[in-house]
CSV table of C-alpha atoms in Angstrom, one decimal:
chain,number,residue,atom,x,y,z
Q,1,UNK,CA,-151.3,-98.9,-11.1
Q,2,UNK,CA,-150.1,-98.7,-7.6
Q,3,UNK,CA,-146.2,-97.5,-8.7
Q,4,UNK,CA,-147.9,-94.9,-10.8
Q,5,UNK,CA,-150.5,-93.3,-8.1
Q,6,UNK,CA,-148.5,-90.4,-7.6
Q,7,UNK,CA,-147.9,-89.4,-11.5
Q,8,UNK,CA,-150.3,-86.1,-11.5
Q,9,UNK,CA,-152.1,-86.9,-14.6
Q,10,UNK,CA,-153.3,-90.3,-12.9
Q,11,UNK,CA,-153.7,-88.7,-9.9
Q,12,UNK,CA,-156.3,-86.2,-11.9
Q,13,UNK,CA,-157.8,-88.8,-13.9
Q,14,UNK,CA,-158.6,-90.4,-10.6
Q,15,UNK,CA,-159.8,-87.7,-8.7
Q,16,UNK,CA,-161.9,-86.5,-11.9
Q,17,UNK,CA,-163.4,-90.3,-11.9
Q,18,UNK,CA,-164.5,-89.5,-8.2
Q,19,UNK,CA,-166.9,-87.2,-9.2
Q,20,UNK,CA,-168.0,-88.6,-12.0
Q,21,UNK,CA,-171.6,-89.1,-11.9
Q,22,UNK,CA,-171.0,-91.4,-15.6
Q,23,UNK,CA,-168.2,-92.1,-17.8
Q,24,UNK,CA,-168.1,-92.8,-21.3
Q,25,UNK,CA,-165.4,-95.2,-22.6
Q,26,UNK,CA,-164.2,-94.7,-26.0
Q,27,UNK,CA,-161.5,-96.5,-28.1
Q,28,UNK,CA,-160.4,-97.4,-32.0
Q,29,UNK,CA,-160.3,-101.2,-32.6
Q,30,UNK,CA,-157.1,-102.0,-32.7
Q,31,UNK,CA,-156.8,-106.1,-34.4
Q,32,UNK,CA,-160.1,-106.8,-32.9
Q,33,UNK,CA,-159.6,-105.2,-29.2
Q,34,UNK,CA,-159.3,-101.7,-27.1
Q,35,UNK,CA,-156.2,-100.1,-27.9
Q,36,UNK,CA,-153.6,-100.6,-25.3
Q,37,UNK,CA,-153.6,-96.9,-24.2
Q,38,UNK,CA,-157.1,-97.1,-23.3
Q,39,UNK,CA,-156.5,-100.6,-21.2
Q,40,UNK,CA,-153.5,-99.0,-19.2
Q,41,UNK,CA,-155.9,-96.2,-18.7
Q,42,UNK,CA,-158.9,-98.4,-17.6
Q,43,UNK,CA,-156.2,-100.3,-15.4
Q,44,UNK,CA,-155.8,-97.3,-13.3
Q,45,UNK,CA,-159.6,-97.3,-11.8
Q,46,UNK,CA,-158.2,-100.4,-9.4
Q,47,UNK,CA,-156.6,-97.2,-7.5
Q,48,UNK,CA,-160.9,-97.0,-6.5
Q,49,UNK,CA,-160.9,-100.3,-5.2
Q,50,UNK,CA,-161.1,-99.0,-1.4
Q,51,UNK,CA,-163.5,-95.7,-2.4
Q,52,UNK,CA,-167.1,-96.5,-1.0
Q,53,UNK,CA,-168.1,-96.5,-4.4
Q,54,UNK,CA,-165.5,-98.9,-5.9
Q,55,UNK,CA,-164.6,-98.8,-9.6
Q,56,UNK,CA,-167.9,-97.7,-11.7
Q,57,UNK,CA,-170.2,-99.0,-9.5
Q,58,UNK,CA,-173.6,-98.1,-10.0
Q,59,UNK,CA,-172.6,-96.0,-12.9
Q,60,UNK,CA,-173.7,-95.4,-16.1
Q,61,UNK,CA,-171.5,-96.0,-18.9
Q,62,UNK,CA,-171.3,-95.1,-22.6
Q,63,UNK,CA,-169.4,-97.2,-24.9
Q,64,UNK,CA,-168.0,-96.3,-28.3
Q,65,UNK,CA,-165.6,-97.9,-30.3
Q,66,UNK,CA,-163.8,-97.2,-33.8
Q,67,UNK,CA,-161.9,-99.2,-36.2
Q,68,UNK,CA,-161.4,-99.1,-40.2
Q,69,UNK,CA,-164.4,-101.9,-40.5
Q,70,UNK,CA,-167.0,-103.4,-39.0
Q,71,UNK,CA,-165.9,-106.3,-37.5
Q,72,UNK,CA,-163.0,-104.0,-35.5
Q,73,UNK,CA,-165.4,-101.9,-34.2
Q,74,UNK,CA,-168.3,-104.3,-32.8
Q,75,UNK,CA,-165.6,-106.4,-31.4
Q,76,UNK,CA,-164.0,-103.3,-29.6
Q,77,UNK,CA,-167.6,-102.0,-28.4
Q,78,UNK,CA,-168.2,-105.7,-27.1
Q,79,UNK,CA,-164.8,-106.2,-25.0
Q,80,UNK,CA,-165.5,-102.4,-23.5
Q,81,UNK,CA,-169.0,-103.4,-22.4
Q,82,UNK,CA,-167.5,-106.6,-20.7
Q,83,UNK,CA,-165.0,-104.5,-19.5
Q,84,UNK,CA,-167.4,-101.8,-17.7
Q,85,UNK,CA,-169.0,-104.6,-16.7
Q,86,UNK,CA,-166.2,-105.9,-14.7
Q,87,UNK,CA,-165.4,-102.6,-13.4
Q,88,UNK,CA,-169.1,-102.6,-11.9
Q,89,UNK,CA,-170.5,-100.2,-14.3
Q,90,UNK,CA,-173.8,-100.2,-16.0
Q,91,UNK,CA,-172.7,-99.9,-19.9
Q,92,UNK,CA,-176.0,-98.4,-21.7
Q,93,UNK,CA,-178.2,-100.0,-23.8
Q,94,UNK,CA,-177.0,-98.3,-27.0
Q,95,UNK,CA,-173.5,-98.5,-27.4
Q,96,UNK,CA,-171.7,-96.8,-30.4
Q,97,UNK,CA,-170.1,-98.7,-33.2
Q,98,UNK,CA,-168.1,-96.3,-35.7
Q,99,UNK,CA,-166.9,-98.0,-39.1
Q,100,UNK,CA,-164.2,-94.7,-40.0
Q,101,UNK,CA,-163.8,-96.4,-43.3
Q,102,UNK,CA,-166.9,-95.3,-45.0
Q,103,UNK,CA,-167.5,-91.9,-46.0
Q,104,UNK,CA,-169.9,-90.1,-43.5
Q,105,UNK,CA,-169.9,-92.2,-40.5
Q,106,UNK,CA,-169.1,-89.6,-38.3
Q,107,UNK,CA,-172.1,-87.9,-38.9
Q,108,UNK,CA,-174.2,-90.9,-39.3
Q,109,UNK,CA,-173.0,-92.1,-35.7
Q,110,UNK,CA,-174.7,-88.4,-34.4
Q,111,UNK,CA,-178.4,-90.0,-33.5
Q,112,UNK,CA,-176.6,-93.0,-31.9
Q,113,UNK,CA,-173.9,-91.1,-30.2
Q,114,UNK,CA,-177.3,-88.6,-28.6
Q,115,UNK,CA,-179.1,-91.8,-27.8
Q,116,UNK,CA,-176.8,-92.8,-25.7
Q,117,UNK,CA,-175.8,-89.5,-23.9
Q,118,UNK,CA,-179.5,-89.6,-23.3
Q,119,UNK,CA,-179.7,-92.8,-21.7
Q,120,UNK,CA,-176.8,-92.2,-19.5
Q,121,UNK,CA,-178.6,-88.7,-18.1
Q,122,UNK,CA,-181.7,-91.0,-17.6
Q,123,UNK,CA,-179.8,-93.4,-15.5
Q,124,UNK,CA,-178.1,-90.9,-13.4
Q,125,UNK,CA,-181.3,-89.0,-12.8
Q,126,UNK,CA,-182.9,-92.1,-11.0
């Protein structure tokens, strides 16, 4: 992350994270795992490693994953919450799972999706 600090889209992905009062963390299931475009992403929050609030610390953070099955998309939600974990977030209770390869799920995944959003408001109003 460090040879890319000065690119200005990290620079205002960064910046936008410092204000961030949550963050919601969503990726398709790519073979079982977050798509590599999200990890190189998620990479870049060690440039908050030396904020006084490193990473997602003390943060709320929504998780939603999306793969052509099931098993993709659980799999994916799982390694995100470890991930924001990690990153010192606090992943909600309700994360999203989004099976794309049934018919509706998109709108199915609305009461979920609000759920969460809620919960993540909750948090950061504490």
């Amino acid at each position: 992350p460090e040879h890319a600090a000065g690119h200005a889209g990290i620079q205002a992905f960064v910046a936008a994270l410092r204000e961030a009062d949550g963050v919601i963390i969503g990726s398709p299931g790519y073979h079982g795992t977050l798509s590599g475009l999200v990890k190189n992403a998620l990479d870049h929050v060690e440039l908050l490693r030396r904020d006084d609030r490193v990473y997602f610390d003390g943060m709320p953070v929504g998780i939603v994953a999306t793969a052509a099955g099931w098993q993709a998309a659980v799999a994916t939600m799982a390694t995100l919450r470890t991930v924001a974990h990690a990153l010192r977030g606090w992943p909600t209770p309700v994360g999203v799972a989004i099976n794309t390869a049934e018919e509706g799920a998109l709108d199915r995944a609305d009461g979920q999706l609000r759920l969460m959003v809620e919960q993540m408001l909750g948090f950061v109003g504490r």
